[in-house]
PDB file of C-alpha atoms in Angstrom:
ATOM      1  CA  UNK A   1       2.223 -10.411 -18.127  1.00 76.00           C
ATOM      2  CA  UNK A   2       2.830 -10.659 -14.394  1.00 88.00           C
ATOM      3  CA  UNK A   3       4.789  -8.077 -12.439  1.00 92.00           C
ATOM      4  CA  UNK A   4       6.008  -9.389  -9.107  1.00 93.00           C
ATOM      5  CA  UNK A   5       6.621  -7.134  -6.129  1.00 93.00           C
ATOM      6  CA  UNK A   6       8.991  -7.398  -3.215  1.00 92.00           C
ATOM      7  CA  UNK A   7       9.105  -5.374  -0.053  1.00 90.00           C
ATOM      8  CA  UNK A   8      12.392  -3.663   0.721  1.00 89.00           C
ATOM      9  CA  UNK A   9      13.902  -2.674   4.070  1.00 86.00           C
ATOM     10  CA  UNK A  10      12.702   0.845   3.265  1.00 88.00           C
ATOM     11  CA  UNK A  11       8.939   0.911   3.964  1.00 90.00           C
ATOM     12  CA  UNK A  12       8.505   3.784   1.494  1.00 91.00           C
ATOM     13  CA  UNK A  13       9.965   1.711  -1.372  1.00 93.00           C
ATOM     14  CA  UNK A  14       8.714  -1.355  -3.222  1.00 94.00           C
ATOM     15  CA  UNK A  15      10.714  -3.338  -5.744  1.00 94.00           C
ATOM     16  CA  UNK A  16       8.812  -4.269  -8.923  1.00 96.00           C
ATOM     17  CA  UNK A  17      10.050  -7.195 -11.052  1.00 94.00           C
ATOM     18  CA  UNK A  18       8.635  -7.255 -14.605  1.00 94.00           C
ATOM     19  CA  UNK A  19      10.226 -10.621 -15.433  1.00 91.00           C
ATOM     20  CA  UNK A  20      12.561  -9.123 -18.041  1.00 91.00           C
ATOM     21  CA  UNK A  21      15.619  -6.921 -18.237  1.00 89.00           C
ATOM     22  CA  UNK A  22      15.083  -3.294 -17.292  1.00 92.00           C
ATOM     23  CA  UNK A  23      18.612  -1.882 -17.658  1.00 89.00           C
ATOM     24  CA  UNK A  24      20.988  -4.018 -19.679  1.00 79.00           C
ATOM     25  CA  UNK A  25      23.997  -2.512 -17.943  1.00 83.00           C
ATOM     26  CA  UNK A  26      24.293  -0.206 -14.999  1.00 84.00           C
ATOM     27  CA  UNK A  27      21.537   1.493 -13.048  1.00 88.00           C
ATOM     28  CA  UNK A  28      19.674   4.771 -13.225  1.00 91.00           C
ATOM     29  CA  UNK A  29      18.334   6.779 -10.295  1.00 92.00           C
ATOM     30  CA  UNK A  30      15.636   9.448 -10.680  1.00 93.00           C
ATOM     31  CA  UNK A  31      15.300  11.602  -7.566  1.00 91.00           C
ATOM     32  CA  UNK A  32      13.208  14.427  -9.049  1.00 93.00           C
ATOM     33  CA  UNK A  33      10.447  14.832 -11.637  1.00 94.00           C
ATOM     34  CA  UNK A  34      12.856  16.895 -13.730  1.00 93.00           C
ATOM     35  CA  UNK A  35      15.358  14.017 -13.889  1.00 92.00           C
ATOM     36  CA  UNK A  36      12.508  11.649 -14.761  1.00 92.00           C
ATOM     37  CA  UNK A  37      11.666  13.582 -17.943  1.00 92.00           C
ATOM     38  CA  UNK A  38      14.447  11.592 -19.650  1.00 91.00           C
ATOM     39  CA  UNK A  39      12.377   8.406 -19.271  1.00 94.00           C
ATOM     40  CA  UNK A  40       8.725   8.046 -20.270  1.00 95.00           C
ATOM     41  CA  UNK A  41       8.343   5.318 -17.639  1.00 95.00           C
ATOM     42  CA  UNK A  42       9.928   7.289 -14.786  1.00 95.00           C
ATOM     43  CA  UNK A  43       8.019  10.400 -15.867  1.00 95.00           C
ATOM     44  CA  UNK A  44       4.680   8.540 -15.810  1.00 96.00           C
ATOM     45  CA  UNK A  45       5.431   7.220 -12.318  1.00 96.00           C
ATOM     46  CA  UNK A  46       6.341  10.676 -10.982  1.00 97.00           C
ATOM     47  CA  UNK A  47       3.137  12.089 -12.495  1.00 95.00           C
ATOM     48  CA  UNK A  48       1.166   9.982 -10.012  1.00 95.00           C
ATOM     49  CA  UNK A  49       2.015  12.685  -7.493  1.00 91.00           C
ATOM     50  CA  UNK A  50       2.883  10.392  -4.592  1.00 93.00           C
ATOM     51  CA  UNK A  51       6.125   9.101  -6.140  1.00 95.00           C
ATOM     52  CA  UNK A  52       9.350  10.727  -4.927  1.00 95.00           C
ATOM     53  CA  UNK A  53      11.912   8.341  -6.412  1.00 94.00           C
ATOM     54  CA  UNK A  54      12.319   5.827  -9.232  1.00 95.00           C
ATOM     55  CA  UNK A  55      15.317   3.539  -9.633  1.00 94.00           C
ATOM     56  CA  UNK A  56      16.029   1.240 -12.597  1.00 94.00           C
ATOM     57  CA  UNK A  57      18.129  -1.830 -11.811  1.00 91.00           C
ATOM     58  CA  UNK A  58      19.143  -4.740 -14.012  1.00 89.00           C
ATOM     59  CA  UNK A  59      15.817  -6.562 -13.737  1.00 91.00           C
ATOM     60  CA  UNK A  60      13.741  -4.386 -11.422  1.00 93.00           C
ATOM     61  CA  UNK A  61      12.279  -0.958 -10.797  1.00 95.00           C
ATOM     62  CA  UNK A  62      12.189   0.448  -7.269  1.00 94.00           C
ATOM     63  CA  UNK A  63       9.569   3.078  -6.574  1.00 96.00           C
ATOM     64  CA  UNK A  64       9.599   5.307  -3.494  1.00 95.00           C
ATOM     65  CA  UNK A  65       6.540   7.182  -2.269  1.00 95.00           C
ATOM     66  CA  UNK A  66       6.263  10.356  -0.212  1.00 94.00           C
ATOM     67  CA  UNK A  67       5.831  10.400   3.562  1.00 93.00           C
ATOM     68  CA  UNK A  68       2.138  10.224   4.366  1.00 93.00           C
ATOM     69  CA  UNK A  69       1.332   8.268   1.190  1.00 94.00           C
ATOM     70  CA  UNK A  70       0.088   4.696   1.517  1.00 95.00           C
ATOM     71  CA  UNK A  71       1.165   1.853  -0.747  1.00 95.00           C
ATOM     72  CA  UNK A  72      -2.351   0.409  -0.708  1.00 94.00           C
ATOM     73  CA  UNK A  73      -3.468   3.564  -2.553  1.00 94.00           C
ATOM     74  CA  UNK A  74      -0.492   3.969  -4.907  1.00 95.00           C
ATOM     75  CA  UNK A  75       0.490   0.387  -5.768  1.00 95.00           C
ATOM     76  CA  UNK A  76      -2.387  -0.346  -8.215  1.00 95.00           C
ATOM     77  CA  UNK A  77      -1.516   2.768 -10.238  1.00 96.00           C
ATOM     78  CA  UNK A  78       2.187   1.918 -10.280  1.00 96.00           C
ATOM     79  CA  UNK A  79       1.432  -1.638 -11.410  1.00 95.00           C
ATOM     80  CA  UNK A  80      -0.870  -0.335 -14.142  1.00 95.00           C
ATOM     81  CA  UNK A  81       1.823   1.996 -15.514  1.00 95.00           C
ATOM     82  CA  UNK A  82       4.485  -0.734 -15.398  1.00 96.00           C
ATOM     83  CA  UNK A  83       2.188  -3.300 -17.010  1.00 95.00           C
ATOM     84  CA  UNK A  84       1.275  -0.936 -19.834  1.00 94.00           C
ATOM     85  CA  UNK A  85       4.911   0.028 -20.394  1.00 94.00           C
ATOM     86  CA  UNK A  86       6.338  -3.491 -20.517  1.00 93.00           C
ATOM     87  CA  UNK A  87       3.384  -5.071 -22.352  1.00 92.00           C
ATOM     88  CA  UNK A  88       3.705  -2.483 -25.118  1.00 92.00           C
ATOM     89  CA  UNK A  89       7.498  -2.924 -25.196  1.00 90.00           C
ATOM     90  CA  UNK A  90       7.912   0.838 -24.884  1.00 90.00           C
ATOM     91  CA  UNK A  91      11.375   2.438 -24.728  1.00 88.00           C
ATOM     92  CA  UNK A  92      12.872   3.080 -21.329  1.00 89.00           C
ATOM     93  CA  UNK A  93      14.334   6.427 -22.373  1.00 90.00           C
ATOM     94  CA  UNK A  94      13.087   9.223 -24.601  1.00 84.00           C
ATOM     95  CA  UNK A  95      14.273   8.813 -28.207  1.00 79.00           C
ATOM     96  CA  UNK A  96      16.998  11.096 -29.392  1.00 68.00           C
ATOM     97  CA  UNK A  97      18.262  11.834 -25.908  1.00 53.00           C
ATOM     98  CA  UNK A  98      21.431  10.823 -24.195  1.00 52.00           C
ATOM     99  CA  UNK A  99      19.416   9.910 -21.112  1.00 50.00           C
ATOM    100  CA  UNK A 100      20.235   6.223 -21.299  1.00 47.00           C
ATOM    101  CA  UNK A 101      23.943   6.863 -21.171  1.00 50.00           C
ATOM    102  CA  UNK A 102      25.325   6.524 -17.684  1.00 49.00           C
ATOM    103  CA  UNK A 103      28.069   9.015 -16.945  1.00 47.00           C
ATOM    104  CA  UNK A 104      30.433   7.770 -14.259  1.00 47.00           C
ATOM    105  CA  UNK A 105      30.504   9.850 -11.119  1.00 48.00           C
ATOM    106  CA  UNK A 106      33.603  11.887 -10.374  1.00 47.00           C
ATOM    107  CA  UNK A 107      35.484   9.333  -8.277  1.00 41.00           C
ATOM    108  CA  UNK A 108      38.156  11.846  -7.373  1.00 44.00           C
ATOM    109  CA  UNK A 109      35.651  14.133  -5.648  1.00 54.00           C
ATOM    110  CA  UNK A 110      36.801  12.879  -2.234  1.00 63.00           C
ATOM    111  CA  UNK A 111      40.499  12.898  -2.977  1.00 65.00           C
ATOM    112  CA  UNK A 112      41.604   9.399  -3.974  1.00 81.00           C
ATOM    113  CA  UNK A 113      45.368   9.535  -3.610  1.00 81.00           C
ATOM    114  CA  UNK A 114      47.281   7.675  -6.353  1.00 84.00           C
ATOM    115  CA  UNK A 115      49.318   6.067  -3.567  1.00 86.00           C
ATOM    116  CA  UNK A 116      46.081   4.427  -2.358  1.00 87.00           C
ATOM    117  CA  UNK A 117      45.393   2.793  -5.741  1.00 88.00           C
ATOM    118  CA  UNK A 118      45.809  -0.766  -4.405  1.00 91.00           C
ATOM    119  CA  UNK A 119      43.552  -0.072  -1.404  1.00 90.00           C
ATOM    120  CA  UNK A 120      40.932   1.568  -3.644  1.00 91.00           C
ATOM    121  CA  UNK A 121      41.031  -1.414  -6.004  1.00 91.00           C
ATOM    122  CA  UNK A 122      40.367  -3.780  -3.060  1.00 92.00           C
ATOM    123  CA  UNK A 123      37.505  -1.595  -1.813  1.00 91.00           C
ATOM    124  CA  UNK A 124      35.928  -1.366  -5.268  1.00 91.00           C
ATOM    125  CA  UNK A 125      36.215  -5.126  -5.767  1.00 90.00           C
ATOM    126  CA  UNK A 126      34.515  -5.859  -2.428  1.00 91.00           C
ATOM    127  CA  UNK A 127      31.751  -3.373  -3.160  1.00 90.00           C
ATOM    128  CA  UNK A 128      31.159  -4.769  -6.659  1.00 87.00           C
ATOM    129  CA  UNK A 129      31.275  -8.453  -5.702  1.00 87.00           C
ATOM    130  CA  UNK A 130      29.849  -8.540  -2.169  1.00 86.00           C
ATOM    131  CA  UNK A 131      27.918  -5.363  -1.420  1.00 87.00           C
ATOM    132  CA  UNK A 132      26.202  -4.307  -4.643  1.00 84.00           C
ATOM    133  CA  UNK A 133      24.523  -7.687  -5.311  1.00 81.00           C
ATOM    134  CA  UNK A 134      23.081  -7.721  -1.780  1.00 80.00           C
ATOM    135  CA  UNK A 135      21.927  -4.121  -2.042  1.00 80.00           C
ATOM    136  CA  UNK A 136      20.337  -4.833  -5.464  1.00 80.00           C
ATOM    137  CA  UNK A 137      18.312  -7.607  -3.811  1.00 77.00           C
ATOM    138  CA  UNK A 138      16.837  -4.884  -1.599  1.00 78.00           C
ATOM    139  CA  UNK A 139      15.964  -2.678  -4.585  1.00 81.00           C
ATOM    140  CA  UNK A 140      18.872  -0.280  -4.558  1.00 80.00           C
ATOM    141  CA  UNK A 141      22.464   0.320  -5.450  1.00 85.00           C
ATOM    142  CA  UNK A 142      25.592   1.636  -3.794  1.00 86.00           C
ATOM    143  CA  UNK A 143      28.228   3.600  -5.631  1.00 85.00           C
ATOM    144  CA  UNK A 144      31.853   4.095  -4.587  1.00 89.00           C
ATOM    145  CA  UNK A 145      32.618   7.838  -4.379  1.00 89.00           C
ATOM    146  CA  UNK A 146      36.036   8.014  -2.785  1.00 90.00           C
ATOM    147  CA  UNK A 147      38.604   7.018  -0.173  1.00 91.00           C
ATOM    148  CA  UNK A 148      40.368   9.586   1.974  1.00 88.00           C
ATOM    149  CA  UNK A 149      42.498   8.978   5.067  1.00 88.00           C
ATOM    150  CA  UNK A 150      40.771   5.719   5.987  1.00 90.00           C
ATOM    151  CA  UNK A 151      37.238   6.876   5.198  1.00 89.00           C
ATOM    152  CA  UNK A 152      35.265   5.299   2.364  1.00 89.00           C
ATOM    153  CA  UNK A 153      32.542   7.486   0.832  1.00 91.00           C
ATOM    154  CA  UNK A 154      29.534   5.725  -0.703  1.00 87.00           C
ATOM    155  CA  UNK A 155      26.386   6.973  -2.407  1.00 85.00           C
ATOM    156  CA  UNK A 156      23.129   5.105  -1.741  1.00 83.00           C
ATOM    157  CA  UNK A 157      20.510   4.896  -4.504  1.00 83.00           C
ATOM    158  CA  UNK A 158      17.059   3.446  -5.004  1.00 79.00           C
ATOM    159  CA  UNK A 159      15.459   1.795  -1.980  1.00 73.00           C
ATOM    160  CA  UNK A 160      18.636   2.393   0.024  1.00 73.00           C
ATOM    161  CA  UNK A 161      18.483   6.181  -0.219  1.00 75.00           C
ATOM    162  CA  UNK A 162      16.503   7.375   2.764  1.00 70.00           C
ATOM    163  CA  UNK A 163      15.979   3.890   4.166  1.00 70.00           C
ATOM    164  CA  UNK A 164      15.676   3.877   7.960  1.00 69.00           C
ATOM    165  CA  UNK A 165      18.055   0.926   8.179  1.00 73.00           C
ATOM    166  CA  UNK A 166      20.692   2.355   5.813  1.00 73.00           C
ATOM    167  CA  UNK A 167      22.821   3.719   8.672  1.00 74.00           C
ATOM    168  CA  UNK A 168      22.880   0.305  10.339  1.00 74.00           C
ATOM    169  CA  UNK A 169      23.683  -1.350   7.005  1.00 74.00           C
ATOM    170  CA  UNK A 170      26.562   1.053   6.429  1.00 78.00           C
ATOM    171  CA  UNK A 171      28.025   0.746   9.927  1.00 78.00           C
ATOM    172  CA  UNK A 172      27.238  -2.854  10.876  1.00 77.00           C
ATOM    173  CA  UNK A 173      27.452  -4.433   7.468  1.00 84.00           C
ATOM    174  CA  UNK A 174      29.514  -2.620   4.878  1.00 87.00           C
ATOM    175  CA  UNK A 175      31.930  -0.910   7.258  1.00 88.00           C
ATOM    176  CA  UNK A 176      32.660  -4.151   9.115  1.00 88.00           C
ATOM    177  CA  UNK A 177      33.160  -6.054   5.847  1.00 87.00           C
ATOM    178  CA  UNK A 178      35.551  -3.465   4.455  1.00 90.00           C
ATOM    179  CA  UNK A 179      37.483  -3.162   7.754  1.00 90.00           C
ATOM    180  CA  UNK A 180      37.860  -6.945   7.874  1.00 89.00           C
ATOM    181  CA  UNK A 181      39.336  -7.272   4.381  1.00 90.00           C
ATOM    182  CA  UNK A 182      41.024  -3.870   4.065  1.00 92.00           C
ATOM    183  CA  UNK A 183      42.664  -2.874   7.373  1.00 92.00           C
ATOM    184  CA  UNK A 184      43.311   0.649   6.093  1.00 93.00           C
ATOM    185  CA  UNK A 185      39.564   1.354   6.197  1.00 91.00           C
ATOM    186  CA  UNK A 186      38.541   3.052   9.437  1.00 90.00           C
ATOM    187  CA  UNK A 187      35.077   4.362   8.560  1.00 90.00           C
ATOM    188  CA  UNK A 188      32.327   4.324   5.916  1.00 88.00           C
ATOM    189  CA  UNK A 189      30.169   7.388   5.235  1.00 86.00           C
ATOM    190  CA  UNK A 190      27.190   8.019   2.984  1.00 84.00           C
ATOM    191  CA  UNK A 191      27.264  11.077   0.737  1.00 83.00           C
TER     192      UNK A 191
END
């Protein structure tokens, strides 16, 4: 089995491609070792000590390492864990847990007004069809969190969370795209 790697815009994150599906549907972000306990794979990666984030996408795993850690030291261990996991066809989540079930985020947390339903539908469609595929190529995901008085709130996950270029991507890429197609959008903010 061969596991390919791709660099991401975030120098602390590498995207690993095992050549098979990782998550059938949706994504899963592990930002702490406690969250990772739900997945034997994520847990094993966090146990390396240098890993600070694990993200499961459709056909990839993004792994983020701590500041001061070097990929040349960590990458062989990450590859070994991934190779063992996928070669043995091990489960992604711990048996008997609800860890594999994705619970939608509370979209109303930022006050979506029912009168903005058409605007929100346009924003969601653009994010799902134009933004999320591009962000997934970089080893991450972006989740719609709300629309309030012209401001769109988005949550960055995987390689995008903490990426040095995420602010530029939000302002120069996503914000401009949304403003172009949805004139009611005045700003995009990360939460």
